PDB file of C-alpha atoms in Angstrom:
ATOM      1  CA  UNK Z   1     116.180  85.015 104.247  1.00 86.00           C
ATOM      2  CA  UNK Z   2     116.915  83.454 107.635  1.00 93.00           C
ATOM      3  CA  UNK Z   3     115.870  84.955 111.151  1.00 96.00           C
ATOM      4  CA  UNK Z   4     116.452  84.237 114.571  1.00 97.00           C
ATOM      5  CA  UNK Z   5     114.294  85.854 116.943  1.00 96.00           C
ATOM      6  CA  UNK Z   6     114.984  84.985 120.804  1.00 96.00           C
ATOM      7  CA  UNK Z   7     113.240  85.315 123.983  1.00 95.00           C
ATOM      8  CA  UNK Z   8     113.303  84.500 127.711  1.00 96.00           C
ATOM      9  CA  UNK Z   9     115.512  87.434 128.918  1.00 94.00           C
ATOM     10  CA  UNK Z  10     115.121  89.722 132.074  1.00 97.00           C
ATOM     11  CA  UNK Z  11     115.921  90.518 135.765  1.00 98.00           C
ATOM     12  CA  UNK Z  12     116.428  88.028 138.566  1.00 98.00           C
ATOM     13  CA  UNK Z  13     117.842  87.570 141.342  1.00 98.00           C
ATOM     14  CA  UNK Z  14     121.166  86.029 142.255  1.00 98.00           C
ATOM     15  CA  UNK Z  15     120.771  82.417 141.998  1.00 98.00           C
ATOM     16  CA  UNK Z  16     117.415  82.005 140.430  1.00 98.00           C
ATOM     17  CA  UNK Z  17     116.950  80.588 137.162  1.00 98.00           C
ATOM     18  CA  UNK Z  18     115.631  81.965 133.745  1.00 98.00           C
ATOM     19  CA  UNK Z  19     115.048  80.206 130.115  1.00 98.00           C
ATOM     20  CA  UNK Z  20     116.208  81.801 126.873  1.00 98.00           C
ATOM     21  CA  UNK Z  21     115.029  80.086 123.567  1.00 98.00           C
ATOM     22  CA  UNK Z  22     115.929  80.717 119.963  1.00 98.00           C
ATOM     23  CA  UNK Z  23     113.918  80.177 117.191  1.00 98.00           C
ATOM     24  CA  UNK Z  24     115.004  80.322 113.614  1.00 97.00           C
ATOM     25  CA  UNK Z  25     112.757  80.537 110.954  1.00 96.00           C
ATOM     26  CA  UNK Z  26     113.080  81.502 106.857  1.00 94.00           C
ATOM     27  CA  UNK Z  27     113.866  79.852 104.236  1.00 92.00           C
ATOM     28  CA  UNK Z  28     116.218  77.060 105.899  1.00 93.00           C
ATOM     29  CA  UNK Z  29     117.719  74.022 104.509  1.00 92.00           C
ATOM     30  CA  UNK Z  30     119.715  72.695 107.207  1.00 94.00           C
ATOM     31  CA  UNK Z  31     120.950  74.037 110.223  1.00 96.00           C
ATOM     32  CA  UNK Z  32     124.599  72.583 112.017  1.00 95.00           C
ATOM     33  CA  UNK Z  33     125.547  74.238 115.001  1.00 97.00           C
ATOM     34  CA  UNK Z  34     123.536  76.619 117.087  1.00 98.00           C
ATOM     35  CA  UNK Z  35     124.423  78.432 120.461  1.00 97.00           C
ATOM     36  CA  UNK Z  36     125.226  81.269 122.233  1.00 98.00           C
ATOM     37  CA  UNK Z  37     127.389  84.550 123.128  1.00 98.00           C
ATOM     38  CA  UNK Z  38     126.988  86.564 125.429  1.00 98.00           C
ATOM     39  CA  UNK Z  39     128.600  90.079 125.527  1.00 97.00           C
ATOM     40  CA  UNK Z  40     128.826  92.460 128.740  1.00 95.00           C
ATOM     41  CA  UNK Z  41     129.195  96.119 129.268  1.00 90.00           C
ATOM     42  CA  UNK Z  42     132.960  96.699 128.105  1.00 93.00           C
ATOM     43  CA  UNK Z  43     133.976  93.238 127.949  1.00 94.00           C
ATOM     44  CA  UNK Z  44     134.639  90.904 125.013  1.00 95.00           C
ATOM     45  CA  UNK Z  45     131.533  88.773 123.171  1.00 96.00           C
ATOM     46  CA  UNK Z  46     132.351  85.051 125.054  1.00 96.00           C
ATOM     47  CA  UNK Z  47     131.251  82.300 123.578  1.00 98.00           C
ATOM     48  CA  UNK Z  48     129.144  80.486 125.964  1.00 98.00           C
ATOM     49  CA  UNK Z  49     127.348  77.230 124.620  1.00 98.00           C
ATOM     50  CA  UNK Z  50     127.067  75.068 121.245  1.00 98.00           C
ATOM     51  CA  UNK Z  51     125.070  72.123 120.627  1.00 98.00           C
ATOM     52  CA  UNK Z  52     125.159  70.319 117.412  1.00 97.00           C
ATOM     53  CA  UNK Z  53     122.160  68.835 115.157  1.00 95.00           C
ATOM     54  CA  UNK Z  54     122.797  65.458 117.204  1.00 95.00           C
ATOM     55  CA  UNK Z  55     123.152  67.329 120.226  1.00 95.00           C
ATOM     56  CA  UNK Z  56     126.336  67.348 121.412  1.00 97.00           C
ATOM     57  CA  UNK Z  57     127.657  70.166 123.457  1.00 98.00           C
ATOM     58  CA  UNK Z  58     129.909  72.334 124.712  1.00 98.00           C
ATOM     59  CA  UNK Z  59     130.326  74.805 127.457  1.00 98.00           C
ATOM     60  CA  UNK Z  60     132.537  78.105 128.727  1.00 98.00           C
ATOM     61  CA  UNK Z  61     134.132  76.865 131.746  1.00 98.00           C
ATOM     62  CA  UNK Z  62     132.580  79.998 133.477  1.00 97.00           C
ATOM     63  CA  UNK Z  63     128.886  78.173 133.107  1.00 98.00           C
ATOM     64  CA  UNK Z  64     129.221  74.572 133.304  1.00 98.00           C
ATOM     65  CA  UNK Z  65     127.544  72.786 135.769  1.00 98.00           C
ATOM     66  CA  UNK Z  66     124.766  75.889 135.498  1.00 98.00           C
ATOM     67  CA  UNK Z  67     123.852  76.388 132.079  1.00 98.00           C
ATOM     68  CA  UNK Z  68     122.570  73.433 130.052  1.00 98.00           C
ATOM     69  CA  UNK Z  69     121.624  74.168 126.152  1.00 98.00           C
ATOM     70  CA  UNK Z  70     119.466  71.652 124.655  1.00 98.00           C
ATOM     71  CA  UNK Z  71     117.913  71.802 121.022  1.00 97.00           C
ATOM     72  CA  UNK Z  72     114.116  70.878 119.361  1.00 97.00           C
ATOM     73  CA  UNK Z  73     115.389  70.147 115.520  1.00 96.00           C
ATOM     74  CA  UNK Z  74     112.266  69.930 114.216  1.00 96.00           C
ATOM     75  CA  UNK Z  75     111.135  73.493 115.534  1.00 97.00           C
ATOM     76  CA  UNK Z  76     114.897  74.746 114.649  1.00 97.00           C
ATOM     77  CA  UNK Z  77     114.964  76.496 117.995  1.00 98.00           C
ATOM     78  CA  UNK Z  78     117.285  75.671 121.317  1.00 98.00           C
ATOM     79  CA  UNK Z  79     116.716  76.319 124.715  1.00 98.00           C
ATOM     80  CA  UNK Z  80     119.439  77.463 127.023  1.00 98.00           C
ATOM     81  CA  UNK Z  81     118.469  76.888 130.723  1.00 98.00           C
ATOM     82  CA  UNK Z  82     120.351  78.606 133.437  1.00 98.00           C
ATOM     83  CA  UNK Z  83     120.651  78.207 137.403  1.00 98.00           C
ATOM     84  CA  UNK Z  84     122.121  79.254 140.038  1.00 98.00           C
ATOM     85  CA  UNK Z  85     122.709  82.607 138.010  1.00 98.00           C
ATOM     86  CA  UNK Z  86     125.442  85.143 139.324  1.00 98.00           C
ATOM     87  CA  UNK Z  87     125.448  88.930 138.973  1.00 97.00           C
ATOM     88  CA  UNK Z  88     128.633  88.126 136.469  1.00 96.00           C
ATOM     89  CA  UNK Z  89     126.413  86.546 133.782  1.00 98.00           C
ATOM     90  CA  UNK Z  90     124.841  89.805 133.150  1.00 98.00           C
ATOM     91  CA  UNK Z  91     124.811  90.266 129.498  1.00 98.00           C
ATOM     92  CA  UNK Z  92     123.517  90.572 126.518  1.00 98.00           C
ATOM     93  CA  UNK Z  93     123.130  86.764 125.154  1.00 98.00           C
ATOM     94  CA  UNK Z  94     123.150  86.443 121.639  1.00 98.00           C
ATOM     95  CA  UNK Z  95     121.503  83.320 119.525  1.00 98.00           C
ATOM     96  CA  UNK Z  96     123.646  82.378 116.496  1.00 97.00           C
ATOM     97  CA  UNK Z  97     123.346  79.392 114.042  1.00 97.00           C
ATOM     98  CA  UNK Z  98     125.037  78.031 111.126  1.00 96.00           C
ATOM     99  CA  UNK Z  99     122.411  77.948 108.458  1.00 94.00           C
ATOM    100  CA  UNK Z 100     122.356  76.299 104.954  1.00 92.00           C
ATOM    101  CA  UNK Z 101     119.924  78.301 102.895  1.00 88.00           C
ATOM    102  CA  UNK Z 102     117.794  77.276 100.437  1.00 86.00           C
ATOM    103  CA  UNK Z 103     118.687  79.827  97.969  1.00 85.00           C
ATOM    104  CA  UNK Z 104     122.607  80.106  98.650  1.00 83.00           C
ATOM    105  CA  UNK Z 105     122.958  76.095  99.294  1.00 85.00           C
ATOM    106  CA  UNK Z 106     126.069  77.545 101.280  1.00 88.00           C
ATOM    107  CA  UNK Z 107     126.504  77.572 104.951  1.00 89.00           C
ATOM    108  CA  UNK Z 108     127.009  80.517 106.857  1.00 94.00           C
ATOM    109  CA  UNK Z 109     126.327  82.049 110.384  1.00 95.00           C
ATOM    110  CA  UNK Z 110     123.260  83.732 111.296  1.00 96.00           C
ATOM    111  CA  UNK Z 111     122.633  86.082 114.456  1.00 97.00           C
ATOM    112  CA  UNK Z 112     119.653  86.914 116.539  1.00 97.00           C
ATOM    113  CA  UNK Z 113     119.053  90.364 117.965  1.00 96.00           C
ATOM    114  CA  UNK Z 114     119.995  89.490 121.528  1.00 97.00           C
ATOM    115  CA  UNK Z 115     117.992  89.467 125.351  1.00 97.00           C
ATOM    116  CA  UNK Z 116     119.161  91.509 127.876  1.00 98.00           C
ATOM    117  CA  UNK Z 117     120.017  89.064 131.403  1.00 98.00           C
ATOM    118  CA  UNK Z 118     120.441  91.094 134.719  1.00 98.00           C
ATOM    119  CA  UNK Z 119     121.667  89.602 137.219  1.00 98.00           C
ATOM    120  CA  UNK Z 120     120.972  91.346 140.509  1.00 97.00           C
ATOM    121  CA  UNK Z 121     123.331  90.625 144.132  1.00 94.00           C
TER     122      UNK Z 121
END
C-alpha cells in the first residue's frame, strides 16, 4: 500500500508565507509526477502545481510567480512554498502522486488527506 501524509497547513495572514510538504511512503517502486490541488468552499478542485522526477514544473496561472514546488526524490516527498499568499488561496490543498507499486508494477494516482490553508485579509 502507498500513503501520502502532508503537513505545513494553517492560518496566516495576507501576504505571509507558509510551507506544505508531502511525503509518500509504502511499498513504492517509482514515483513520476507529484503535485498539488487545491479545492475551496463551493468551487471546483484546481490543479495548482506538478513537478516531475527530474523536476520540471508547472504552475496555475493564478500562483505563478508565488508558489514554487520543488521535490527531494530520495525522501519521495515535495515541498510547495508559497508567498505573498492572498485570502483567495484559501483551500484545502491536496498532495497527489503517480505511484508505481511494487505489488501492482502498474502506475496509478495516489492522494493525500489534505491541509487546510486560511488565508486571512
Amino acid at each position: 500500500q502507498v500513503q501520502l501524509v502532508e503537513s505545513g497547513g494553517g492560518l496566516v495572514q495576507a501576504g505571509g508565507s507558509l510551507r506544505l510538504s508531502c511525503a509518500a511512503s509504502g511499498s513504492i517502486f517509482s514515483i513520476n509526477v507529484m503535485g498539488w490541488y487545491r479545492q475551496a468552499p463551493g468551487k471546483q478542485r484546481e490543479l495548482v502545481t506538478t513537478i516531475t522526477r527530474s523536476s520540471s514544473t508547472t504552475y496555475a496561472d493564478s500562483v505563478k510567480g508565488r508558489f514554487t514546488l520543488s521535490r527531494d526524490n530520495a525522501k519521495n516527498t515535495v515541498y510547495l512554498q508559497m508567498n505573498n499568499l492572498k485570502p483567495e488561496d484559501t483551500a484545502v490543498y491536496i498532495c497527489y502522486a503517480a505511484v508505481t507499486a511494487v505489488i501492482t508494477g502498474k502506475p496509478r494516482n495516489y492522494w493525500g488527506q489534505g491541509t487546510q490553508v486560511t488565508v486571512s485579509s
